[in-house]
Structure formats: C-alpha cells, structure tokens
CSV table of C-alpha atoms (C1' of nucleotides) in Angstrom, one decimal:
chain,number,residue,atom,x,y,z
A,13,MET,CA,23.4,22.9,-2.6
A,14,TYR,CA,23.6,19.5,-4.2
A,15,ARG,CA,22.6,19.4,-7.8
A,16,MET,CA,19.5,17.3,-8.4
A,17,THR,CA,17.5,16.3,-11.4
A,18,ALA,CA,15.4,19.0,-13.0
A,19,ILE,CA,12.1,17.4,-12.0
A,20,LYS,CA,12.9,17.5,-8.3
A,21,GLU,CA,14.0,21.1,-8.5
A,22,THR,CA,10.9,22.4,-10.1
A,23,SER,CA,8.1,20.0,-9.1
A,24,THR,CA,6.3,18.9,-6.0
A,25,ILE,CA,5.9,15.3,-5.2
A,26,GLN,CA,2.3,15.3,-6.3
A,27,GLU,CA,3.4,16.6,-9.7
A,28,ASN,CA,6.1,13.9,-9.8
A,29,LYS,CA,3.5,11.3,-9.1
A,30,ALA,CA,1.3,12.6,-12.0
A,31,TYR,CA,4.3,12.5,-14.2
A,32,ALA,CA,5.1,8.9,-13.2
A,33,LEU,CA,1.5,8.0,-13.7
A,34,ALA,CA,1.6,9.1,-17.3
A,35,GLN,CA,4.8,7.1,-17.9
A,36,CYS,CA,4.0,3.9,-16.1
A,37,PRO,CA,0.8,2.0,-16.5
A,38,VAL,CA,1.4,0.1,-13.2
A,39,THR,CA,1.4,3.4,-11.4
A,40,TYR,CA,-2.1,4.1,-12.7
A,41,VAL,CA,-3.3,0.7,-11.3
A,42,MET,CA,-1.6,1.3,-7.9
A,43,ASN,CA,-3.5,4.6,-7.6
A,44,ARG,CA,-6.8,2.6,-7.9
A,45,ILE,CA,-6.1,-0.6,-6.0
A,46,GLY,CA,-2.8,0.2,-4.3
A,47,SER,CA,-3.9,-0.3,-0.7
A,48,TYR,CA,-3.5,-3.4,1.3
A,49,TRP,CA,-7.1,-4.4,1.4
A,50,LYS,CA,-8.5,-3.4,-1.9
A,51,PRO,CA,-7.2,-6.4,-3.9
A,52,ILE,CA,-8.4,-8.7,-1.1
A,53,ILE,CA,-11.9,-7.2,-1.3
A,54,LEU,CA,-11.9,-7.5,-5.1
A,55,TYR,CA,-10.8,-11.1,-4.8
A,56,ASN,CA,-13.8,-11.9,-2.6
A,57,LEU,CA,-16.2,-10.1,-4.9
A,58,SER,CA,-14.7,-11.9,-7.9
A,59,HIS,CA,-16.6,-15.0,-6.8
A,60,GLY,CA,-19.9,-13.3,-6.9
A,61,ASP,CA,-22.0,-10.5,-5.2
A,62,MET,CA,-21.6,-10.2,-1.4
A,63,ARG,CA,-23.5,-8.5,1.3
A,64,TYR,CA,-21.6,-6.1,3.6
A,65,SER,CA,-21.8,-8.6,6.5
A,66,GLU,CA,-20.6,-11.4,4.3
A,67,LEU,CA,-17.5,-9.4,3.3
A,68,LYS,CA,-16.9,-8.7,7.0
A,69,ARG,CA,-17.0,-12.3,7.9
A,70,ALA,CA,-14.9,-13.3,4.8
A,71,ILE,CA,-12.2,-10.8,5.8
A,72,PRO,CA,-12.2,-10.9,9.6
A,73,ALA,CA,-8.8,-9.2,9.9
A,74,VAL,CA,-10.1,-5.9,8.5
A,75,THR,CA,-12.0,-3.5,10.8
A,76,GLU,CA,-15.4,-2.2,9.9
A,77,LYS,CA,-14.2,1.3,9.5
A,78,VAL,CA,-11.5,0.4,7.1
A,79,LEU,CA,-13.7,-2.0,5.2
A,80,ILE,CA,-16.5,0.5,4.6
A,81,GLN,CA,-13.9,3.2,3.8
A,82,HIS,CA,-12.4,1.0,1.1
A,83,LEU,CA,-15.8,0.0,-0.2
A,84,LYS,CA,-16.8,3.7,-0.6
A,85,GLN,CA,-13.5,4.4,-2.4
A,86,LEU,CA,-13.9,1.5,-4.7
A,87,GLU,CA,-17.4,2.6,-5.5
A,88,THR,CA,-16.2,6.2,-6.2
A,89,ASP,CA,-13.5,4.8,-8.4
A,90,GLN,CA,-16.2,2.8,-10.4
A,91,LEU,CA,-14.7,-0.5,-9.6
A,92,ILE,CA,-17.6,-1.9,-7.6
A,93,ILE,CA,-21.4,-1.2,-7.5
A,94,ARG,CA,-23.4,-0.8,-4.3
A,95,ASP,CA,-26.9,-2.1,-4.3
A,96,ALA,CA,-29.1,-1.1,-1.3
A,97,LYS,CA,-32.5,-2.6,-0.9
A,98,PRO,CA,-34.8,-0.2,1.1
A,99,VAL,CA,-35.7,-2.7,3.8
A,100,VAL,CA,-35.1,-3.1,7.5
A,101,PRO,CA,-32.7,-4.5,8.5
A,102,PRO,CA,-30.7,-3.1,5.7
A,103,PHE,CA,-29.8,-5.4,2.8
A,104,VAL,CA,-26.7,-4.1,0.9
A,105,THR,CA,-24.9,-6.0,-1.7
A,106,TYR,CA,-21.6,-5.2,-3.5
A,107,ARG,CA,-20.6,-6.4,-6.9
A,108,LEU,CA,-17.9,-5.7,-9.5
A,109,SER,CA,-18.5,-3.1,-12.2
A,110,ALA,CA,-17.2,-3.6,-15.7
A,111,ALA,CA,-13.9,-2.1,-14.7
A,112,GLY,CA,-13.8,-4.2,-11.7
A,113,HIS,CA,-14.4,-7.3,-13.8
A,114,GLY,CA,-11.5,-6.2,-15.9
A,115,LEU,CA,-9.3,-6.5,-12.9
A,116,ILE,CA,-10.0,-10.2,-12.4
A,117,PRO,CA,-7.0,-11.3,-14.5
A,118,VAL,CA,-4.8,-9.3,-12.1
A,119,ILE,CA,-6.4,-10.9,-9.1
A,120,GLU,CA,-6.3,-14.3,-10.7
A,121,ALA,CA,-2.6,-13.9,-11.5
A,122,MET,CA,-2.0,-12.9,-7.9
A,123,ALA,CA,-3.8,-16.0,-6.6
A,124,ASN,CA,-1.9,-18.2,-9.0
A,125,TRP,CA,1.4,-16.9,-7.9
A,126,ALA,CA,0.5,-17.4,-4.3
A,127,LYS,CA,-0.4,-21.0,-5.0
A,128,GLU,CA,2.8,-21.6,-6.9
A,129,ALA,CA,4.8,-20.1,-4.1
A,130,ALA,CA,2.9,-22.2,-1.5
A,131,ALA,CA,3.6,-25.3,-3.6
A,132,GLY,CA,7.3,-24.5,-3.3
A,133,GLN,CA,7.8,-23.6,-6.9
A,134,TYR,CA,10.0,-20.6,-6.0
A,135,ASP,CA,12.4,-22.1,-3.5
A,136,VAL,CA,15.2,-20.3,-1.9
A,137,GLY,CA,18.4,-20.3,-4.0
A,138,LYS,CA,16.7,-20.8,-7.4
A,139,ASP,CA,17.8,-18.4,-10.0
A,140,VAL,CA,16.8,-17.4,-13.4
A,141,THR,CA,19.0,-17.7,-16.5
A,142,ASP,CA,17.7,-15.9,-19.5
B,28,MET,CA,-19.4,-4.1,26.9
B,29,TYR,CA,-20.5,-4.8,23.4
B,30,ARG,CA,-20.4,-8.4,22.4
B,31,MET,CA,-18.1,-8.9,19.5
B,32,THR,CA,-17.1,-11.9,17.4
B,33,ALA,CA,-15.0,-14.6,19.0
B,34,ILE,CA,-11.9,-13.9,16.9
B,35,LYS,CA,-11.8,-10.3,18.0
B,36,GLU,CA,-12.1,-11.2,21.6
B,37,THR,CA,-9.3,-13.7,21.7
B,38,SER,CA,-6.9,-12.6,19.0
B,39,THR,CA,-4.6,-9.7,18.2
B,40,ILE,CA,-4.6,-8.0,14.8
B,41,GLN,CA,-1.4,-9.7,13.8
B,42,GLU,CA,-3.0,-13.1,14.5
B,43,ASN,CA,-6.0,-12.0,12.5
B,44,LYS,CA,-3.7,-11.1,9.6
B,45,ALA,CA,-2.0,-14.5,9.8
B,46,TYR,CA,-5.4,-16.2,9.7
B,47,ALA,CA,-6.5,-14.1,6.7
B,48,LEU,CA,-3.3,-15.0,5.0
B,49,ALA,CA,-3.9,-18.7,5.3
B,50,GLN,CA,-7.4,-18.3,3.9
B,51,CYS,CA,-6.8,-15.8,1.1
B,52,PRO,CA,-4.0,-16.2,-1.5
B,53,VAL,CA,-4.3,-12.5,-2.5
B,54,THR,CA,-3.4,-11.6,1.1
B,55,TYR,CA,-0.2,-13.6,0.7
B,56,VAL,CA,0.7,-11.6,-2.4
B,57,MET,CA,-0.1,-8.3,-0.7
B,58,ASN,CA,2.3,-9.0,2.1
B,59,ARG,CA,5.0,-9.3,-0.5
B,60,ILE,CA,4.3,-6.6,-3.0
B,61,GLY,CA,1.6,-4.7,-1.2
B,62,SER,CA,3.2,-1.3,-1.1
B,63,TYR,CA,2.7,1.5,-3.6
B,64,TRP,CA,6.2,1.3,-5.2
B,65,LYS,CA,7.0,-2.4,-5.3
B,66,PRO,CA,4.9,-3.3,-8.3
B,67,ILE,CA,6.3,-0.2,-10.1
B,68,ILE,CA,9.8,-1.3,-9.4
B,69,LEU,CA,9.1,-4.9,-10.5
B,70,TYR,CA,7.5,-3.5,-13.7
B,71,ASN,CA,10.7,-1.7,-14.5
B,72,LEU,CA,12.8,-4.7,-13.8
B,73,SER,CA,10.5,-6.9,-15.9
B,74,HIS,CA,12.1,-5.4,-19.0
B,75,GLY,CA,15.6,-6.4,-18.0
B,76,ASP,CA,18.3,-5.8,-15.4
B,77,MET,CA,18.8,-2.3,-14.2
B,78,ARG,CA,21.4,-0.4,-12.3
B,79,TYR,CA,20.4,1.5,-9.2
B,80,SER,CA,20.8,4.8,-10.9
B,81,GLU,CA,18.7,3.7,-13.9
B,82,LEU,CA,15.9,2.7,-11.6
B,83,LYS,CA,16.2,6.1,-9.9
B,84,ARG,CA,15.9,7.9,-13.3
B,85,ALA,CA,13.1,5.6,-14.4
B,86,ILE,CA,11.0,6.3,-11.3
B,87,PRO,CA,11.8,9.9,-10.6
B,88,ALA,CA,8.8,10.3,-8.2
B,89,VAL,CA,10.3,8.0,-5.6
B,90,THR,CA,12.9,9.2,-3.2
B,91,GLU,CA,16.3,7.5,-2.8
B,92,LYS,CA,15.5,6.4,0.7
B,93,VAL,CA,12.3,4.8,-0.2
B,94,LEU,CA,13.7,3.2,-3.4
B,95,ILE,CA,16.7,1.6,-1.6
B,96,GLN,CA,14.4,0.6,1.2
B,97,HIS,CA,12.1,-1.3,-1.1
B,98,LEU,CA,14.9,-2.8,-3.0
B,99,LYS,CA,16.3,-4.2,0.2
B,100,GLN,CA,13.0,-5.6,1.1
B,101,LEU,CA,12.4,-7.1,-2.3
B,102,GLU,CA,15.8,-8.7,-2.0
B,103,THR,CA,15.1,-10.1,1.4
B,104,ASP,CA,11.8,-11.5,0.1
B,105,GLN,CA,13.7,-13.2,-2.7
B,106,LEU,CA,11.9,-11.4,-5.4
B,107,ILE,CA,15.0,-9.6,-6.8
B,108,ILE,CA,18.7,-10.3,-6.9
B,109,ARG,CA,21.3,-7.6,-6.2
B,110,ASP,CA,24.6,-7.9,-8.1
B,111,ALA,CA,27.4,-5.6,-7.0
B,112,LYS,CA,30.7,-5.4,-8.9
B,113,PRO,CA,33.6,-4.5,-6.7
B,114,VAL,CA,34.6,-1.4,-8.6
B,115,VAL,CA,34.7,2.3,-8.0
B,116,PRO,CA,32.4,4.0,-8.7
B,117,PRO,CA,30.0,1.2,-7.6
B,118,PHE,CA,28.3,-0.8,-10.2
B,119,VAL,CA,25.1,-2.5,-8.8
B,120,THR,CA,22.5,-4.1,-10.9
B,121,TYR,CA,19.1,-5.5,-9.8
B,122,ARG,CA,17.2,-8.3,-11.6
B,123,LEU,CA,14.2,-10.5,-11.0
B,124,SER,CA,14.6,-13.8,-9.2
B,125,ALA,CA,12.6,-16.9,-10.2
B,126,ALA,CA,9.9,-15.8,-7.9
B,127,GLY,CA,10.1,-12.3,-9.3
B,128,HIS,CA,9.7,-13.6,-12.8
B,129,GLY,CA,6.6,-15.5,-11.6
B,130,LEU,CA,5.1,-12.1,-10.8
B,131,ILE,CA,5.3,-10.9,-14.4
B,132,PRO,CA,1.8,-12.1,-15.3
B,133,VAL,CA,0.5,-10.0,-12.4
B,134,ILE,CA,2.4,-6.9,-13.6
B,135,GLU,CA,1.4,-7.6,-17.2
B,136,ALA,CA,-2.3,-7.9,-16.2
B,137,MET,CA,-2.0,-4.6,-14.4
B,138,ALA,CA,-0.4,-2.9,-17.4
B,139,ASN,CA,-3.1,-4.3,-19.6
B,140,TRP,CA,-5.9,-3.1,-17.5
B,141,ALA,CA,-4.4,0.4,-17.3
B,142,LYS,CA,-4.2,0.5,-21.1
B,143,GLU,CA,-7.7,-0.7,-21.5
B,144,ALA,CA,-8.9,1.9,-19.0
B,145,ALA,CA,-6.9,4.6,-20.7
B,146,ALA,CA,-8.5,3.6,-24.0
B,147,GLY,CA,-11.9,4.3,-22.4
B,148,GLN,CA,-12.9,0.7,-22.3
B,149,TYR,CA,-14.4,1.0,-18.8
B,150,ASP,CA,-15.6,4.6,-19.0
B,151,VAL,CA,-13.8,5.3,-15.7
B,152,GLY,CA,-11.7,8.3,-14.9
B,153,LYS,CA,-14.1,10.7,-16.5
B,154,ASP,CA,-16.0,11.8,-13.5
B,155,VAL,CA,-13.5,10.5,-11.0
B,156,THR,CA,-11.1,13.0,-9.5
B,157,ASP,CA,-7.9,11.6,-8.2
C,12,DA,C1',-38.9,-4.4,27.6
C,13,DC,C1',-34.9,-5.5,25.6
C,14,DA,C1',-31.5,-7.9,23.1
C,15,DA,C1',-30.0,-8.9,18.4
C,16,DG,C1',-28.9,-8.1,13.6
C,17,DT,C1',-28.0,-4.9,9.8
C,18,DA,C1',-25.0,-1.3,7.7
C,19,DC,C1',-23.0,2.0,8.7
C,20,DT,C1',-20.8,6.7,11.3
C,21,DT,C1',-17.7,9.3,14.2
C,22,DA,C1',-14.2,10.8,17.4
C,23,DC,C1',-9.8,9.9,19.0
C,24,DC,C1',-5.3,7.8,19.0
C,25,DC,C1',-1.2,5.6,17.3
C,26,DT,C1',2.2,3.8,14.4
C,27,DA,C1',4.1,2.7,10.1
C,28,DT,C1',5.5,4.7,6.1
C,29,DA,C1',7.1,8.4,3.4
C,30,DG,C1',9.6,12.9,2.7
C,31,DT,C1',13.6,16.2,3.7
C,32,DA,C1',18.1,16.9,4.0
C,33,DT,C1',22.3,15.7,4.7
C,34,DG,C1',26.6,12.6,5.0
C,35,DT,C1',30.1,8.8,3.3
C,36,DA,C1',33.7,6.3,0.5
C,37,DT,C1',36.3,6.0,-3.6
C,38,DA,C1',38.7,7.2,-7.8
C,39,DG,C1',39.2,9.3,-12.2
C,40,DA,C1',38.5,13.8,-14.6
C,41,DA,C1',39.2,18.8,-15.2
D,6,DT,C1',42.5,20.6,-5.8
D,7,DT,C1',38.0,20.5,-6.4
D,8,DC,C1',34.2,18.2,-8.9
D,9,DT,C1',31.6,14.5,-10.2
D,10,DA,C1',29.4,10.1,-10.2
D,11,DT,C1',28.1,6.0,-7.8
D,12,DA,C1',25.3,3.6,-4.3
D,13,DC,C1',24.0,3.9,-0.6
D,14,DA,C1',23.2,5.5,5.0
D,15,DT,C1',20.9,8.2,8.6
D,16,DA,C1',18.7,11.6,11.5
D,17,DC,C1',14.7,14.0,11.9
D,18,DT,C1',9.9,15.3,10.7
D,19,DA,C1',5.3,14.9,8.7
D,20,DT,C1',1.2,12.7,7.4
D,21,DA,C1',-1.8,9.3,5.9
D,22,DG,C1',-3.7,5.3,7.0
D,23,DG,C1',-5.1,2.0,10.2
D,24,DG,C1',-7.0,0.6,15.0
D,25,DT,C1',-10.3,1.1,19.1
D,26,DA,C1',-14.4,2.0,20.9
D,27,DA,C1',-18.6,3.6,20.9
D,28,DG,C1',-23.0,5.3,18.8
D,29,DT,C1',-27.2,5.4,15.4
D,30,DA,C1',-31.7,3.9,13.2
D,31,DC,C1',-34.9,0.6,12.6
D,32,DT,C1',-37.5,-3.6,13.2
D,33,DT,C1',-38.2,-8.4,14.3
D,34,DG,C1',-37.9,-12.0,17.9
D,35,DT,C1',-38.3,-13.5,22.9
DNA sequence: ACAAGTACTTACCCTATAGTATGTATAGAA
DNA sequence: TTCTATACATACTATAGGGTAAGTACTTGT
C-alpha cells in the first residue's frame, strides 16, 4: 500500500477537519457561514432587521425550505436572533446578534471586492508584482 | 394549483440565481469563493507562494482530488496563477493574482472574527455543538 | 364560504460535490 | 533495480445539500 501521511493513516476525515479547524482560523469561519446562502442572508440582515417574508422577497432565488433551514442554523449558531410576536398572521423578525454584527466587516469586504471587480479593477491579464 | 410568485412561474433556478447575482454583490463573491475549501486555500496563499505539495501539507484535511479541483477552478476564475517549471520532478507554485490579492481583506476579516470568537468576545461556541 | 397572507413543515427526489483508491510520467538516489 | 518524490488524472461510490410540491394553522377581508 502507498505510504501516506500519518494523519491520514490514523484519523477519520472528521478528525482531520477538527485538526484543520484548530490550525486555520478561516476554517472556523467556514464552518459557521460556509454555505452558499448564509453570507447572502447575513448581507441582507446587515442593513437592518427583516421579516421572514421580506427576506424571501429580497432573495427570490432561494427556496423557502432552504431559507428557513439556514435561518434556523444561523440562530442555533448564535449569529442571528429570531423575534416572534404572538399575533396572527405571524410576525417574525430576524436580526444580527453580537457575533453576527462582528461578521459585517467580512460581508462588507466581500461587497467591496464585488464592486471593484464589477468596475473592472481586476481585469484579465493583470498580475501582481510584490 | 397553488399560486406562486411571478418569478417562480416563469423562470428557472439558474435564471433566478443570475437575477440574484445582479442584485446582490455578496452573491457574486459566493459564486467565486463559495465552496468550503476555497477561502482556506486563499488564506494559505495570502502568506506567499506555495508549491502544490506545500498546500497539501498545509491543509491535510482536503483530499488531493478536491485540492487540485479547486486550484484549477481558482485558476480559471483568475484568482490564482499557476507557475510550472519544466523540470523533473515537477515544480509547480501557486500564487494570488491581482483579483486574488483583492480578496485578502475578506480573508483577513474572517481570520479576525475567528480570533475574536475564539477569545470569547461573542460568547458563542459554548453551548453550540458542531 | 372562501381566498389570501403569514411563517413555517414535511415527504420525496435529484444532482453536485466530496471521498476512496488507484494509476501515470520522469529522473535521481540507494 | 526498485524506491521515492512530484504533480497530477480518473474511475467509482457515497452523502449532503438543494429543489419540488404540497400541507398546516389561524384570522382578516370580500
């Protein structure tokens, strides 16, 4: 059998992931907001509280199942806070928690990069010399 | 049949995604670095050029197939540059492109948040099981 | 009476991604 | 000669996540 690194011989992938997480701070972040939709949801909430239906309309490409699924996960991960008023029809708002607010610089940096890219700042062929 | 919103009646999901992309800058970013491993790869490259084998050792949790797959994709997306010296054994280095460098603030913001969270600044991770 | 709006839930399916395990070319070292 | 290292490639499988469609509870408006 081919000789591999020690960690692959003795550990499962989950254990490898735990190891990588301790070594790399970005890995830690990806385990929190590493899905496709989560940063998009957080981006929308960064402008202020939103009702469930507002989020739905703001992100029409996401299905209801996936949206609610991610909202639940974000709530469990303490990144957002769900506020449900006991009325009919339901009135539920979502907002960023303290930890969620802490992610705004990440989201802002993403938005900035997208705007720079859209403005053609990173054109094909450009290289970096440092 | 249940009455749905206009966009769902007339558009495919791909079209919905394209629509969301035009509306939301974060969506644009997620289409570039939206996988689990890409930000982790970029984080490693942000400290300097790396050979393929160095990346492999730096991120032991990722399999070779997935690593090379993402490197190819990042290269296609103009975020990294592959440099292969015509020697045996092969000597291939990867480095950030201009656009890749532009993403460093995003990666840095992620790393910062992780460090703050690890320092207990957001009181998360205590009652959350990953 | 019945549709409409709200915030979900659930069952089922399907595909994209990830993981496993192997193979390949080349040349110098042992 | 066989081994090792490099930087991949590839076939095959597994699973997690996402998509579709429909249902639920409750009340106000027509």
